[in-house]
Amino acid sequence: TTLINRAQTEQILRDELAQAASAGSPLSLLLIDLDDFKRINDTHGHEAGDQVLREVALRLRCALRLTDSAGRWGGEEFLAILPGTDARGASQVAEKLLHELRAAPMGAHELSVTASVGVACYPDDGHEAAELLGCADEALYLAKASGKDQLAIFDPARSQRSLERTRRLHFLRRRTRVAMAWLLSDDHEPAPLRIGYTSIGRDPASDLCLAGDGVSRRHGVVKVTPDGEVTYQDCSRAGTAHNGALLEEPVRLSLGDRLTIGPYQLVVAADPTPQVQRASSQRA
């Protein structure tokens, strides 16, 4: 992308924070994450994805000022450092960047690309690099949860409940793995049925997780609630949280088949509405 790497970006951030502390001036961070970038790689290939990243880097530099710095933070994430800039000024730069990204399609495939941006400011949100990065990361996921293609400014005045909810969602996104099962539809075309689980224990308050990508009309999540109820939800538009059990490998299911999930059995019905019953013989 021709941008500096993460280690170089971290060093610039430390240097700029030291200067801001010495001068008593503000500093802002923009943590930028491309929306649905995985879909570009999956659909058009990694070469197309690399083209998009290079174009995003160019547009990012166009949106920034001469005094600003930007680096590749990892994957499809970028970090911009804005010295002498408060939250209002950072918002203006972020809006300019979002406009630059929307302005024209990218790459040989003329792909439409948007991003979400989390904003954190020194000294209001922290004095150390790790503090500010954590606040920017939390603001980024607030932007994602609010619909993507927008910015969010870290706001310490938000309710603790809202902040804890965002942290749980972020944690689930990082720690949740998904195994794939297959449901054979009436016309014998395989359609994916996602069986998800988390390894962090049951949390009834976690009601969000990775959403399905809508690749099939029968794409969904099997949800195992803390009281043992198993339900199926279509994921063409949204996902649900679930407290499931480990499935190590993809499984192929036909209508009427039973799948053991921990102490439960999932019965694949024709509607398809899964039903569940205790599989006591499977319990240790």
mmCIF file of C-alpha atoms in Angstrom:
data_model
loop_
_atom_site.group_PDB
_atom_site.id
_atom_site.type_symbol
_atom_site.label_atom_id
_atom_site.label_comp_id
_atom_site.label_asym_id
_atom_site.label_seq_id
_atom_site.Cartn_x
_atom_site.Cartn_y
_atom_site.Cartn_z
ATOM 1 C CA THR A 1 0.000 0.000 0.000
ATOM 2 C CA THR A 2 3.120 2.244 0.266
ATOM 3 C CA LEU A 3 1.938 3.285 3.742
ATOM 4 C CA ILE A 4 4.187 2.776 6.754
ATOM 5 C CA ASN A 5 3.743 -0.459 8.702
ATOM 6 C CA ARG A 6 2.271 -0.949 12.158
ATOM 7 C CA ALA A 7 5.563 -0.756 14.053
ATOM 8 C CA GLN A 8 6.455 2.536 12.370
ATOM 9 C CA THR A 9 2.956 3.875 13.019
ATOM 10 C CA GLU A 10 3.209 2.986 16.708
ATOM 11 C CA GLN A 11 6.520 4.842 16.970
ATOM 12 C CA ILE A 12 5.070 7.946 15.317
ATOM 13 C CA LEU A 13 2.113 7.790 17.701
ATOM 14 C CA ARG A 14 4.422 7.684 20.726
ATOM 15 C CA ASP A 15 6.460 10.603 19.382
ATOM 16 C CA GLU A 16 3.385 12.692 18.576
ATOM 17 C CA LEU A 17 1.871 12.010 22.004
ATOM 18 C CA ALA A 18 5.079 13.180 23.667
ATOM 19 C CA GLN A 19 5.001 16.386 21.625
ATOM 20 C CA ALA A 20 1.313 16.931 22.392
ATOM 21 C CA ALA A 21 1.968 16.506 26.112
ATOM 22 C CA SER A 22 4.874 18.946 25.977
ATOM 23 C CA ALA A 23 2.916 21.551 24.002
ATOM 24 C CA GLY A 24 -0.391 21.021 25.771
ATOM 25 C CA SER A 25 -2.117 20.459 22.434
ATOM 26 C CA PRO A 26 -4.753 17.910 21.406
ATOM 27 C CA LEU A 27 -4.231 14.880 19.195
ATOM 28 C CA SER A 28 -6.759 12.576 17.566
ATOM 29 C CA LEU A 29 -6.707 9.054 16.180
ATOM 30 C CA LEU A 30 -8.813 7.648 13.360
ATOM 31 C CA LEU A 31 -9.033 3.861 13.351
ATOM 32 C CA ILE A 32 -10.373 2.916 9.924
ATOM 33 C CA ASP A 33 -11.779 -0.480 8.972
ATOM 34 C CA LEU A 34 -13.094 -1.329 5.501
ATOM 35 C CA ASP A 35 -16.654 -2.635 5.542
ATOM 36 C CA ASP A 36 -17.240 -6.210 4.325
ATOM 37 C CA PHE A 37 -13.734 -6.474 2.891
ATOM 38 C CA LYS A 38 -13.707 -10.259 3.247
ATOM 39 C CA ARG A 39 -16.508 -10.421 0.694
ATOM 40 C CA ILE A 40 -14.245 -8.719 -1.863
ATOM 41 C CA ASN A 41 -11.505 -11.300 -1.341
ATOM 42 C CA ASP A 42 -13.957 -14.190 -1.386
ATOM 43 C CA THR A 43 -15.799 -12.997 -4.499
ATOM 44 C CA HIS A 44 -13.079 -11.418 -6.624
ATOM 45 C CA GLY A 45 -9.861 -12.873 -5.242
ATOM 46 C CA HIS A 46 -6.973 -11.540 -3.200
ATOM 47 C CA GLU A 47 -5.473 -9.651 -6.132
ATOM 48 C CA ALA A 48 -8.633 -7.545 -6.344
ATOM 49 C CA GLY A 49 -8.487 -7.090 -2.580
ATOM 50 C CA ASP A 50 -4.893 -5.881 -2.799
ATOM 51 C CA GLN A 51 -5.886 -3.388 -5.510
ATOM 52 C CA VAL A 52 -8.589 -2.022 -3.229
ATOM 53 C CA LEU A 53 -6.150 -1.663 -0.324
ATOM 54 C CA ARG A 54 -3.728 0.289 -2.507
ATOM 55 C CA GLU A 55 -6.509 2.576 -3.733
ATOM 56 C CA VAL A 56 -7.769 3.118 -0.184
ATOM 57 C CA ALA A 57 -4.244 4.101 0.875
ATOM 58 C CA LEU A 58 -4.129 6.709 -1.906
ATOM 59 C CA ARG A 59 -7.511 8.154 -0.972
ATOM 60 C CA LEU A 60 -6.573 8.171 2.690
ATOM 61 C CA ARG A 61 -3.535 10.305 1.937
ATOM 62 C CA CYS A 62 -5.727 12.651 -0.120
ATOM 63 C CA ALA A 63 -8.074 13.110 2.828
ATOM 64 C CA LEU A 64 -5.309 13.861 5.333
ATOM 65 C CA ARG A 65 -3.389 17.072 5.873
ATOM 66 C CA LEU A 66 0.373 17.514 5.528
ATOM 67 C CA THR A 67 0.818 17.355 9.300
ATOM 68 C CA ASP A 68 -1.078 14.059 9.621
ATOM 69 C CA SER A 69 0.341 10.539 9.460
ATOM 70 C CA ALA A 70 -1.249 7.275 8.361
ATOM 71 C CA GLY A 71 -0.184 3.647 8.436
ATOM 72 C CA ARG A 72 -1.417 0.172 7.666
ATOM 73 C CA TRP A 73 -2.642 -1.172 10.998
ATOM 74 C CA GLY A 74 -3.283 -4.735 9.879
ATOM 75 C CA GLY A 75 -5.580 -6.591 7.495
ATOM 76 C CA GLU A 76 -8.074 -4.054 6.211
ATOM 77 C CA GLU A 77 -7.459 -1.602 9.065
ATOM 78 C CA PHE A 78 -5.615 1.720 8.860
ATOM 79 C CA LEU A 79 -4.639 4.209 11.557
ATOM 80 C CA ALA A 80 -4.433 7.972 11.026
ATOM 81 C CA ILE A 81 -2.716 10.244 13.560
ATOM 82 C CA LEU A 82 -3.893 13.861 13.595
ATOM 83 C CA PRO A 83 -1.659 16.173 15.692
ATOM 84 C CA GLY A 84 -3.151 19.400 17.012
ATOM 85 C CA THR A 85 -6.660 18.147 16.277
ATOM 86 C CA ASP A 86 -9.648 17.896 18.605
ATOM 87 C CA ALA A 87 -12.756 15.745 18.159
ATOM 88 C CA ARG A 88 -14.472 18.278 15.926
ATOM 89 C CA GLY A 89 -11.507 18.571 13.597
ATOM 90 C CA ALA A 90 -11.048 14.796 13.556
ATOM 91 C CA SER A 91 -14.690 14.357 12.580
ATOM 92 C CA GLN A 92 -14.208 16.686 9.634
ATOM 93 C CA VAL A 93 -11.189 14.708 8.432
ATOM 94 C CA ALA A 94 -13.049 11.421 8.896
ATOM 95 C CA GLU A 95 -16.047 12.684 6.932
ATOM 96 C CA LYS A 96 -13.725 13.790 4.138
ATOM 97 C CA LEU A 97 -12.187 10.309 4.061
ATOM 98 C CA LEU A 98 -15.588 8.610 3.945
ATOM 99 C CA HIS A 99 -16.539 10.893 1.059
ATOM 100 C CA GLU A 100 -13.302 10.058 -0.787
ATOM 101 C CA LEU A 101 -13.995 6.338 -0.437
ATOM 102 C CA ARG A 102 -17.566 6.665 -1.716
ATOM 103 C CA ALA A 103 -16.594 8.983 -4.569
ATOM 104 C CA ALA A 104 -15.744 6.390 -7.219
ATOM 105 C CA PRO A 105 -15.526 2.603 -7.640
ATOM 106 C CA MET A 106 -12.170 0.946 -7.050
ATOM 107 C CA GLY A 107 -10.022 -1.505 -8.963
ATOM 108 C CA ALA A 108 -10.539 -3.382 -12.200
ATOM 109 C CA HIS A 109 -13.864 -4.713 -10.913
ATOM 110 C CA GLU A 110 -15.078 -1.179 -10.089
ATOM 111 C CA LEU A 111 -16.007 -2.129 -6.551
ATOM 112 C CA SER A 112 -17.911 0.143 -4.201
ATOM 113 C CA VAL A 113 -16.001 0.410 -0.944
ATOM 114 C CA THR A 114 -17.014 2.008 2.342
ATOM 115 C CA ALA A 115 -15.390 2.155 5.753
ATOM 116 C CA SER A 116 -16.208 2.638 9.402
ATOM 117 C CA VAL A 117 -14.102 5.003 11.505
ATOM 118 C CA GLY A 118 -13.534 5.139 15.249
ATOM 119 C CA VAL A 119 -12.286 8.444 16.694
ATOM 120 C CA ALA A 120 -10.419 8.917 19.977
ATOM 121 C CA CYS A 121 -8.791 12.096 21.275
ATOM 122 C CA TYR A 122 -5.906 13.055 23.548
ATOM 123 C CA PRO A 123 -6.141 14.100 26.338
ATOM 124 C CA ASP A 124 -9.894 13.560 26.783
ATOM 125 C CA ASP A 125 -9.910 9.800 26.165
ATOM 126 C CA GLY A 126 -6.481 8.913 27.543
ATOM 127 C CA HIS A 127 -2.851 9.887 27.823
ATOM 128 C CA GLU A 128 -1.140 6.687 26.722
ATOM 129 C CA ALA A 129 -1.113 5.132 23.273
ATOM 130 C CA ALA A 130 -2.766 1.918 24.490
ATOM 131 C CA GLU A 131 -5.609 3.861 26.115
ATOM 132 C CA LEU A 132 -6.312 5.893 23.004
ATOM 133 C CA LEU A 133 -6.135 2.871 20.719
ATOM 134 C CA GLY A 134 -8.590 1.021 22.946
ATOM 135 C CA CYS A 135 -11.016 3.944 22.832
ATOM 136 C CA ALA A 136 -10.665 4.248 19.052
ATOM 137 C CA ASP A 137 -11.268 0.512 18.724
ATOM 138 C CA GLU A 138 -14.416 0.731 20.824
ATOM 139 C CA ALA A 139 -15.666 3.699 18.820
ATOM 140 C CA LEU A 140 -14.985 1.763 15.613
ATOM 141 C CA TYR A 141 -17.216 -1.082 16.701
ATOM 142 C CA LEU A 142 -19.909 1.374 17.696
ATOM 143 C CA ALA A 143 -19.747 2.675 14.116
ATOM 144 C CA LYS A 144 -20.013 -0.893 12.810
ATOM 145 C CA ALA A 145 -22.930 -1.716 15.092
ATOM 146 C CA SER A 146 -24.729 1.457 13.996
ATOM 147 C CA GLY A 147 -24.787 0.421 10.343
ATOM 148 C CA LYS A 148 -21.233 0.916 8.983
ATOM 149 C CA ASP A 149 -20.105 3.563 6.449
ATOM 150 C CA GLN A 150 -19.903 6.185 9.206
ATOM 151 C CA LEU A 151 -17.759 7.513 12.018
ATOM 152 C CA ALA A 152 -18.233 7.239 15.749
ATOM 153 C CA ILE A 153 -16.487 9.335 18.387
ATOM 154 C CA PHE A 154 -15.599 7.661 21.649
ATOM 155 C CA ASP A 155 -17.916 9.075 24.286
ATOM 156 C CA PRO A 156 -17.139 8.240 27.935
ATOM 157 C CA ALA A 157 -20.548 9.587 28.912
ATOM 158 C CA ARG A 158 -22.310 6.714 27.184
ATOM 159 C CA SER A 159 -24.099 4.367 29.548
ATOM 160 C CA GLN A 160 -21.973 1.619 31.059
ATOM 161 C CA ARG A 161 -24.453 -0.921 29.785
ATOM 162 C CA SER A 162 -23.968 0.220 26.204
ATOM 163 C CA LEU A 163 -20.192 0.133 26.532
ATOM 164 C CA GLU A 164 -20.214 -3.344 28.070
ATOM 165 C CA ARG A 165 -22.466 -4.551 25.286
ATOM 166 C CA THR A 166 -20.020 -3.242 22.683
ATOM 167 C CA ARG A 167 -17.104 -4.908 24.441
ATOM 168 C CA ARG A 168 -18.956 -8.232 24.457
ATOM 169 C CA LEU A 169 -19.723 -7.917 20.771
ATOM 170 C CA HIS A 170 -16.106 -7.087 19.996
ATOM 171 C CA PHE A 171 -14.918 -10.031 22.103
ATOM 172 C CA LEU A 172 -17.344 -12.409 20.417
ATOM 173 C CA ARG A 173 -16.250 -11.254 16.986
ATOM 174 C CA ARG A 174 -12.644 -11.976 17.867
ATOM 175 C CA ARG A 175 -13.245 -15.253 19.741
ATOM 176 C CA THR A 176 -16.210 -16.881 18.032
ATOM 177 C CA ARG A 177 -15.569 -19.637 15.524
ATOM 178 C CA VAL A 178 -18.166 -21.067 13.194
ATOM 179 C CA ALA A 179 -18.386 -24.576 11.814
ATOM 180 C CA MET A 180 -20.411 -25.383 8.730
ATOM 181 C CA ALA A 181 -23.112 -27.965 8.300
ATOM 182 C CA TRP A 182 -25.140 -28.514 5.147
ATOM 183 C CA LEU A 183 -28.876 -28.788 4.768
ATOM 184 C CA LEU A 184 -30.063 -30.541 1.618
ATOM 185 C CA SER A 185 -33.113 -28.697 0.366
ATOM 186 C CA ASP A 186 -36.047 -30.302 -1.408
ATOM 187 C CA ASP A 187 -34.368 -29.904 -4.787
ATOM 188 C CA HIS A 188 -31.181 -31.510 -3.394
ATOM 189 C CA GLU A 189 -29.141 -28.339 -3.707
ATOM 190 C CA PRO A 190 -26.862 -28.046 -0.681
ATOM 191 C CA ALA A 191 -27.377 -24.898 1.355
ATOM 192 C CA PRO A 192 -25.206 -23.910 4.322
ATOM 193 C CA LEU A 193 -26.564 -23.992 7.849
ATOM 194 C CA ARG A 194 -24.172 -22.347 10.270
ATOM 195 C CA ILE A 195 -23.677 -24.059 13.599
ATOM 196 C CA GLY A 196 -21.885 -21.602 15.858
ATOM 197 C CA TYR A 197 -20.327 -21.808 19.256
ATOM 198 C CA THR A 198 -18.208 -19.729 21.601
ATOM 199 C CA SER A 199 -15.476 -20.905 23.908
ATOM 200 C CA ILE A 200 -15.959 -18.207 26.549
ATOM 201 C CA GLY A 201 -18.899 -19.656 28.456
ATOM 202 C CA ARG A 202 -22.551 -18.809 28.465
ATOM 203 C CA ASP A 203 -23.547 -15.167 28.535
ATOM 204 C CA PRO A 204 -27.325 -14.649 28.264
ATOM 205 C CA ALA A 205 -26.780 -10.920 27.684
ATOM 206 C CA SER A 206 -24.814 -11.524 24.491
ATOM 207 C CA ASP A 207 -27.489 -11.236 21.851
ATOM 208 C CA LEU A 208 -25.283 -10.401 18.870
ATOM 209 C CA CYS A 209 -22.635 -12.332 17.016
ATOM 210 C CA LEU A 210 -21.282 -12.808 13.532
ATOM 211 C CA ALA A 211 -24.087 -12.474 11.009
ATOM 212 C CA GLY A 212 -24.580 -14.705 8.007
ATOM 213 C CA ASP A 213 -23.517 -13.398 4.641
ATOM 214 C CA GLY A 214 -26.789 -14.165 2.878
ATOM 215 C CA VAL A 215 -25.284 -16.524 0.317
ATOM 216 C CA SER A 216 -28.241 -18.863 0.566
ATOM 217 C CA ARG A 217 -31.933 -18.631 1.307
ATOM 218 C CA ARG A 218 -31.395 -21.274 3.980
ATOM 219 C CA HIS A 219 -28.363 -19.725 5.566
ATOM 220 C CA GLY A 220 -28.778 -19.253 9.272
ATOM 221 C CA VAL A 221 -27.603 -19.752 12.815
ATOM 222 C CA VAL A 222 -28.578 -22.499 15.198
ATOM 223 C CA LYS A 223 -28.958 -20.905 18.611
ATOM 224 C CA VAL A 224 -28.547 -22.893 21.823
ATOM 225 C CA THR A 225 -29.821 -20.762 24.697
ATOM 226 C CA PRO A 226 -28.602 -21.078 28.296
ATOM 227 C CA ASP A 227 -31.724 -23.027 29.233
ATOM 228 C CA GLY A 228 -31.086 -25.552 26.466
ATOM 229 C CA GLU A 229 -33.542 -24.354 23.831
ATOM 230 C CA VAL A 230 -32.328 -24.751 20.256
ATOM 231 C CA THR A 231 -33.769 -22.566 17.516
ATOM 232 C CA TYR A 232 -32.925 -21.692 13.922
ATOM 233 C CA GLN A 233 -32.808 -18.135 12.600
ATOM 234 C CA ASP A 234 -32.399 -17.009 9.025
ATOM 235 C CA CYS A 235 -29.200 -15.001 8.684
ATOM 236 C CA SER A 236 -29.845 -13.313 5.366
ATOM 237 C CA ARG A 237 -30.248 -10.013 7.222
ATOM 238 C CA ALA A 238 -29.013 -10.412 10.776
ATOM 239 C CA GLY A 239 -27.373 -12.797 13.203
ATOM 240 C CA THR A 240 -28.143 -13.948 16.714
ATOM 241 C CA ALA A 241 -25.972 -14.878 19.609
ATOM 242 C CA HIS A 242 -25.768 -18.472 20.580
ATOM 243 C CA ASN A 243 -24.178 -20.622 23.226
ATOM 244 C CA GLY A 244 -23.465 -23.743 21.274
ATOM 245 C CA ALA A 245 -21.096 -26.651 21.498
ATOM 246 C CA LEU A 246 -17.993 -27.500 19.560
ATOM 247 C CA LEU A 247 -18.235 -28.942 16.061
ATOM 248 C CA GLU A 248 -14.716 -29.708 14.880
ATOM 249 C CA GLU A 249 -15.496 -30.475 11.240
ATOM 250 C CA PRO A 250 -18.172 -29.577 8.668
ATOM 251 C CA VAL A 251 -21.112 -31.963 8.734
ATOM 252 C CA ARG A 252 -23.499 -32.865 5.918
ATOM 253 C CA LEU A 253 -27.138 -33.116 6.949
ATOM 254 C CA SER A 254 -30.184 -34.293 5.070
ATOM 255 C CA LEU A 255 -33.773 -33.542 5.964
ATOM 256 C CA GLY A 256 -34.726 -35.595 8.983
ATOM 257 C CA ASP A 257 -31.154 -36.157 10.148
ATOM 258 C CA ARG A 258 -30.181 -35.656 13.766
ATOM 259 C CA LEU A 259 -27.077 -33.803 14.874
ATOM 260 C CA THR A 260 -25.729 -34.051 18.412
ATOM 261 C CA ILE A 261 -24.716 -30.687 19.884
ATOM 262 C CA GLY A 262 -23.358 -31.297 23.354
ATOM 263 C CA PRO A 263 -26.195 -32.875 25.368
ATOM 264 C CA TYR A 264 -28.767 -32.017 22.699
ATOM 265 C CA GLN A 265 -29.804 -33.376 19.348
ATOM 266 C CA LEU A 266 -30.783 -31.116 16.470
ATOM 267 C CA VAL A 267 -33.450 -32.594 14.224
ATOM 268 C CA VAL A 268 -33.423 -31.094 10.740
ATOM 269 C CA ALA A 269 -37.070 -30.681 9.800
ATOM 270 C CA ALA A 270 -38.545 -30.058 6.366
ATOM 271 C CA ASP A 271 -39.793 -26.524 7.073
ATOM 272 C CA PRO A 272 -36.752 -26.173 8.124
ATOM 273 C CA THR A 273 -37.505 -25.618 11.823
ATOM 274 C CA PRO A 274 -35.064 -27.503 14.028
ATOM 275 C CA GLN A 275 -36.441 -29.297 17.021
ATOM 276 C CA VAL A 276 -34.408 -30.399 19.993
ATOM 277 C CA GLN A 277 -34.538 -33.204 22.474
ATOM 278 C CA ARG A 278 -32.252 -34.408 25.214
ATOM 279 C CA ALA A 279 -29.636 -36.842 24.009
ATOM 280 C CA SER A 280 -28.997 -38.311 27.427
ATOM 281 C CA SER A 281 -27.100 -41.247 26.012
ATOM 282 C CA GLN A 282 -24.549 -38.800 24.639
ATOM 283 C CA ARG A 283 -23.810 -37.185 27.976
ATOM 284 C CA ALA A 284 -20.742 -38.097 29.966
#
